[in-house]
Tab-separated table of C-alpha atoms in Angstrom:
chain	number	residue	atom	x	y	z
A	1	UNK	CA	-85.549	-25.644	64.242
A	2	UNK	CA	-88.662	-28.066	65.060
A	3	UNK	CA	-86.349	-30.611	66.784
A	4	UNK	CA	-86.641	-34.314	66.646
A	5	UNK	CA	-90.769	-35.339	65.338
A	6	UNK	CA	-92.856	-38.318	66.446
A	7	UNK	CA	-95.534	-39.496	64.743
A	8	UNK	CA	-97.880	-40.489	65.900
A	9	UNK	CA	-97.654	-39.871	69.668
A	10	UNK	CA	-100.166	-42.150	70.043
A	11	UNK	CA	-100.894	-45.165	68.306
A	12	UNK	CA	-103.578	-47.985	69.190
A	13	UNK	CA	-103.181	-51.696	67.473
A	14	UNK	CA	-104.892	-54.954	67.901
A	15	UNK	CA	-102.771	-58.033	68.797
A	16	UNK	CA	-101.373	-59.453	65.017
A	17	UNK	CA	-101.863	-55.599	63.515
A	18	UNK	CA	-98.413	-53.428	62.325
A	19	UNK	CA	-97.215	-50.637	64.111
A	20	UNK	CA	-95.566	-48.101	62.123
A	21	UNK	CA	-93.667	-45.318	64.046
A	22	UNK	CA	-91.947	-42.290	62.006
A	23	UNK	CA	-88.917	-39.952	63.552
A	24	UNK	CA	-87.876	-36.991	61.548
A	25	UNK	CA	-84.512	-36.180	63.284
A	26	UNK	CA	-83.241	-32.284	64.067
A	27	UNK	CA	-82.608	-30.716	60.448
A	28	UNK	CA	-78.763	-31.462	59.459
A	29	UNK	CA	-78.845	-34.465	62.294
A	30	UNK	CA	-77.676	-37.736	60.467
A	31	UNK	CA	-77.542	-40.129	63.405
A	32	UNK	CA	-81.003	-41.587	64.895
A	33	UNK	CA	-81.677	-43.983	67.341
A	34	UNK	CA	-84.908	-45.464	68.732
A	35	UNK	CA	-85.835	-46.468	72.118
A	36	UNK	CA	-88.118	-48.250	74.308
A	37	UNK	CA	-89.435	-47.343	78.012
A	38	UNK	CA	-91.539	-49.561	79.201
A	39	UNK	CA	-93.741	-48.178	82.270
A	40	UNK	CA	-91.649	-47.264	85.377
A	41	UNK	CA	-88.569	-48.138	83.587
A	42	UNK	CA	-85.299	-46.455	82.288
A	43	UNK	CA	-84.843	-45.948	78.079
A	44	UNK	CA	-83.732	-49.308	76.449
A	45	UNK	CA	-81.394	-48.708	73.349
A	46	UNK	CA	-82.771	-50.345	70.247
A	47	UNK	CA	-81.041	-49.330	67.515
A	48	UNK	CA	-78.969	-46.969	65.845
A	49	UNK	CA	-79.229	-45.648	62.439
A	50	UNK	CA	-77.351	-43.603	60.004
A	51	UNK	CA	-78.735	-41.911	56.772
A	52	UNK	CA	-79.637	-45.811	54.500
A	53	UNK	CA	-77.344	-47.339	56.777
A	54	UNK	CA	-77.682	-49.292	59.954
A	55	UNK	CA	-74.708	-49.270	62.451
A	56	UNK	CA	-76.028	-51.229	65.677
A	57	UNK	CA	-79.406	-52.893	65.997
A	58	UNK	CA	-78.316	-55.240	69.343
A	59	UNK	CA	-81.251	-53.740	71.416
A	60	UNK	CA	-83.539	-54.236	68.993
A	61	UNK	CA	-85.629	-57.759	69.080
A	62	UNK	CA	-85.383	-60.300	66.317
A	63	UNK	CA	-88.298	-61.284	65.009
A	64	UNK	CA	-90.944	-58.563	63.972
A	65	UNK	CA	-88.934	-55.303	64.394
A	66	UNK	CA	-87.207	-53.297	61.712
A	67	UNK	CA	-85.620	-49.876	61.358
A	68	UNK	CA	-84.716	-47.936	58.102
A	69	UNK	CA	-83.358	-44.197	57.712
A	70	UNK	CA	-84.182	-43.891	54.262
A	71	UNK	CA	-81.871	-40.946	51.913
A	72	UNK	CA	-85.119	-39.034	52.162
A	73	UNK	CA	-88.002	-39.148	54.423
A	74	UNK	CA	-88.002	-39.884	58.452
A	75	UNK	CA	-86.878	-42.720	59.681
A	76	UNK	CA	-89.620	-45.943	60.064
A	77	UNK	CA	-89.517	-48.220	63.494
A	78	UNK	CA	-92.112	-51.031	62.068
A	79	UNK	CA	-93.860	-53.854	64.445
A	80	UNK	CA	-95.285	-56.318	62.366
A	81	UNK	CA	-97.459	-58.592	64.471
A	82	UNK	CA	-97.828	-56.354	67.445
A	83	UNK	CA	-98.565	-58.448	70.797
A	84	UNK	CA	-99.243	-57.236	74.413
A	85	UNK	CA	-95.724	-57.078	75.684
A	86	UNK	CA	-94.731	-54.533	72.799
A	87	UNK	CA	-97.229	-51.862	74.590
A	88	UNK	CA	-94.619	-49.344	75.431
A	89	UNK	CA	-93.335	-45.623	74.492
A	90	UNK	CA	-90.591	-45.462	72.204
A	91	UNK	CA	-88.609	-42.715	71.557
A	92	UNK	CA	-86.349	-41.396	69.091
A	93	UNK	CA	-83.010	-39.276	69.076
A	94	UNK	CA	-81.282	-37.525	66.697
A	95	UNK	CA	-77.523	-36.201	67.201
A	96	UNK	CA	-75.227	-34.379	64.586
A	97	UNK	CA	-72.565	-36.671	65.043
A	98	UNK	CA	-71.943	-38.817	68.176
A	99	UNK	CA	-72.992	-37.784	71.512
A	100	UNK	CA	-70.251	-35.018	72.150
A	101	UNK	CA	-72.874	-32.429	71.452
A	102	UNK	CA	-75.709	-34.728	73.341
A	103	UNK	CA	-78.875	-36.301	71.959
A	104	UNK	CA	-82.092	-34.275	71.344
A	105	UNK	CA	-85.158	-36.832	72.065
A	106	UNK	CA	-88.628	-36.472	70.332
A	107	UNK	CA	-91.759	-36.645	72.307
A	108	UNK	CA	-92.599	-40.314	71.547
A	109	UNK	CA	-94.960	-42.838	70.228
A	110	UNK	CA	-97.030	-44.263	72.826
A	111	UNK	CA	-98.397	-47.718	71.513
A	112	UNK	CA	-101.060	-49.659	73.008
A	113	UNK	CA	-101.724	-53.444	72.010
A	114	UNK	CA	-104.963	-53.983	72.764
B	1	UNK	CA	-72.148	-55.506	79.723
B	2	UNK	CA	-72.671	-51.864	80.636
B	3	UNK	CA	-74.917	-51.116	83.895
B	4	UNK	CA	-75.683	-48.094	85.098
B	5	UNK	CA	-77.166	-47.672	88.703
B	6	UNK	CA	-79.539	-45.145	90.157
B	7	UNK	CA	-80.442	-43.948	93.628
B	8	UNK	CA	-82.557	-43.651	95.504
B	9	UNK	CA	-84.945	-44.453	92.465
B	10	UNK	CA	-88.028	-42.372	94.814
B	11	UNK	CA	-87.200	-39.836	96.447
B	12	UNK	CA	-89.775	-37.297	98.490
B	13	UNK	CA	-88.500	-34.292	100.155
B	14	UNK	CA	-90.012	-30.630	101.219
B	15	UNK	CA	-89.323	-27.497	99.709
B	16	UNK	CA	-86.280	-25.811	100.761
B	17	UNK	CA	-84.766	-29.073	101.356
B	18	UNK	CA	-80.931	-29.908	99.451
B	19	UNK	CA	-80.913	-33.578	98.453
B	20	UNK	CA	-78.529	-35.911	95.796
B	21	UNK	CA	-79.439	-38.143	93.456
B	22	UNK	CA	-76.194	-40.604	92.493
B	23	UNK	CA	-75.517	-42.552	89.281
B	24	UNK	CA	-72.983	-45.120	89.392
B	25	UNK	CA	-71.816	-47.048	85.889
B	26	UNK	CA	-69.997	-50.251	85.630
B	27	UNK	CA	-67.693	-49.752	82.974
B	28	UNK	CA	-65.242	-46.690	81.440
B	29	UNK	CA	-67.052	-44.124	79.897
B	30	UNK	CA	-66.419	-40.270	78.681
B	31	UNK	CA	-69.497	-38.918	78.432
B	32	UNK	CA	-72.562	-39.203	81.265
B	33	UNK	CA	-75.722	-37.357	80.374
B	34	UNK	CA	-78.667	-36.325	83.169
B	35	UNK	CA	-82.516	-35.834	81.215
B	36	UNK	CA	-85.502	-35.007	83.253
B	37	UNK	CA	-88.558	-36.468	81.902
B	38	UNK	CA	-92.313	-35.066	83.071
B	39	UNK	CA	-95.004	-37.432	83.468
B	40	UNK	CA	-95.988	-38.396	79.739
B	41	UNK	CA	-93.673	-36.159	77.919
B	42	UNK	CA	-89.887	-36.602	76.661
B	43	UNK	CA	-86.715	-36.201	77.716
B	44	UNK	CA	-85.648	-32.414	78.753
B	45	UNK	CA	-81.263	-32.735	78.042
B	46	UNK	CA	-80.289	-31.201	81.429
B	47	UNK	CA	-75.908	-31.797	81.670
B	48	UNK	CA	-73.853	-33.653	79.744
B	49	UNK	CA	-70.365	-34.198	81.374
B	50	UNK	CA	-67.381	-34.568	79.876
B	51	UNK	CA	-64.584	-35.103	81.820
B	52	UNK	CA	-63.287	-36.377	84.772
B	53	UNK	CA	-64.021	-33.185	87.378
B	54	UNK	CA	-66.780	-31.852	85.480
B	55	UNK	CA	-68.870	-29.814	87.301
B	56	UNK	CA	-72.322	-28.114	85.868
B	57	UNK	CA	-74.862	-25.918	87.495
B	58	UNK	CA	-78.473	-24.872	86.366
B	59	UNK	CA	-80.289	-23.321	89.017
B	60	UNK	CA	-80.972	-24.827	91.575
B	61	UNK	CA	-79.425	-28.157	89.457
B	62	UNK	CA	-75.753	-29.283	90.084
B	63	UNK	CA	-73.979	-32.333	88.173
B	64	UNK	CA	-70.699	-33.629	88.934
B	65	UNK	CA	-68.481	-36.586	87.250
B	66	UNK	CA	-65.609	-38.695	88.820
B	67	UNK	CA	-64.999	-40.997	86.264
B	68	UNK	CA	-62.279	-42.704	88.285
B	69	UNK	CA	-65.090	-43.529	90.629
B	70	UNK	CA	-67.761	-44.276	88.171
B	71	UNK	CA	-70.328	-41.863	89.406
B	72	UNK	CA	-72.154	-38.797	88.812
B	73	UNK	CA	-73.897	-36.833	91.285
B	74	UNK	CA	-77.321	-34.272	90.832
B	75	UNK	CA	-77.738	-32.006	93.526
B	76	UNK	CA	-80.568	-30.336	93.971
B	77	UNK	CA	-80.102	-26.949	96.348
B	78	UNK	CA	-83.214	-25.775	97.743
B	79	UNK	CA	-85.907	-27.489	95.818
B	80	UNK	CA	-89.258	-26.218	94.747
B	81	UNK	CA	-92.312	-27.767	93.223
B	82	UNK	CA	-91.429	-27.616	89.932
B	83	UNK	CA	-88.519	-29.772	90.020
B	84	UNK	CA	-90.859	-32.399	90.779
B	85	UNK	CA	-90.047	-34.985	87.387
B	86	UNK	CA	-88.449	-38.237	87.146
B	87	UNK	CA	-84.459	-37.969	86.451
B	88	UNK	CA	-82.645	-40.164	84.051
B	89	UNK	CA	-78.692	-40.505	84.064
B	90	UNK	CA	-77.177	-42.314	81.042
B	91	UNK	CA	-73.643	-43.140	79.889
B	92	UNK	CA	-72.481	-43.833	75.932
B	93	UNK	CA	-72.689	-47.727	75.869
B	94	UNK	CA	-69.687	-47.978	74.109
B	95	UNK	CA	-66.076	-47.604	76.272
B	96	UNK	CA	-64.542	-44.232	74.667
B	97	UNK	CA	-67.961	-42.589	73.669
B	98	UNK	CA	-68.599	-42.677	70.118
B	99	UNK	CA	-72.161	-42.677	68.669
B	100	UNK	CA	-73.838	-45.954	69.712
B	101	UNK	CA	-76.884	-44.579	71.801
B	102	UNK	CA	-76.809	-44.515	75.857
B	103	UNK	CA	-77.416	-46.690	78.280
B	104	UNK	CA	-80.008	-45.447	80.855
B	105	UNK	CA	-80.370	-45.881	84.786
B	106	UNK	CA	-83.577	-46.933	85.919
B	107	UNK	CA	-84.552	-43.204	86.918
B	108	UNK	CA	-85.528	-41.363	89.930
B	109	UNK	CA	-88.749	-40.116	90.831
B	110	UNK	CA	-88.398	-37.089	92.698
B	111	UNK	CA	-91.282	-35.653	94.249
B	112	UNK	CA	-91.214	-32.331	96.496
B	113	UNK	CA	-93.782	-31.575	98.627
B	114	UNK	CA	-94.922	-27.702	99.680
């Protein structure tokens, strides 16, 4: 069992650049969520993702983020239009179903905006 | 809007030394989770606490849950160097549990001096 993958763990982008961040969840997993941690700070939920289905995306900004969970492949957290303030790590769990059984977290993507 | 406190958020003690780190949440919840997280790397799933009573011990790492009280307690009996990390408490945002991703406290940095 490889657990939850991050790729890449790190990722530099120029301000106005995309970001794309992939999260292959624990094998037989079918929930995923992303999250942010910005330096010094606690995990902020972004959203929550079931196989081609979104079920909560109120932690996740507005404008220029998106999350997918395609029926095959990882999952894709996409930046388009990076800017300074989205320099951060973000992480992403996988679960079986719910949290009864806890959440297994990946090792991150550490993005710089530059 | 769910908050969940941590504290002390820095915390330096000597070896041999018993010390707890408490997590107070705002609203109901069933589940409360405690992750240690090493400098750079991801989130190590050390409890997860169920119930109202729960008690958990790894080590030299005990967690506890009143839920009636809204807090959780780590204690740490006896600490060495290598539980030096930063320690994360988080609660299921959603009142009941379910599978809508956690809401974390801001961490606590523990070091622990020879």
């Amino acid at each position: 069992n490889a657990g939850v993958m991050q790729n890449p763990r790190h990722l530099v982008r120029r301000r106005g650049q995309e970001a794309r961040l992939r999260c292959s969840p624990v094998k037989g997993h079918s929930h995923v969520y992303w999250y942010r941690q910005l330096p010094e700070e606690g995990l902020k939920f972004m959203v929550y993702l079931q196989k081609e289905n979104i079920i909560d995306e109120s932690g996740m900004p507005k404008e220029r983020f998106s999350a997918e969970f395609p029926k095959e492949g990882p999952s894709i957290l996409r930046i388009q239009q990076v800017v300074r303030g989205d320099s951060a790590a973000y992480f992403c769990a996988s679960s079986p179903s719910g949290g009864f059984y806890g959440y297994t977290f990946g090792s991150g993507t550490r993005l710089t905006v530059v | 809007e769910l908050k969940v406190e941590q504290n002390p958020l820095f915390l330096s003690m000597q070896e041999g030394k018993n010390y707890t780190i408490y997590c107070n949440y705002s609203t109901t919840s069933d589940r409360l989770y405690w992750y240690r997280q090493d400098p750079g790397k991801s989130l190590e799933s050390l409890f997860v606490l169920l119930s109202n009573g729960a008690v958990k011990q790894e080590g030299r790492l005990m967690a506890s849950l009143d839920t009636k009280a809204r807090l959780s307690t780590l204690h740490i009996t006896a600490a060495v160097h290598d539980l030096s990390a930063t320690y994360f408490c988080a609660v299921d945002s959603k009142p009941g549990g379910g599978a809508d991703g956690l809401t974390f406290g801001k961490g606590t940095h523990l070091i622990i001096q020879p």
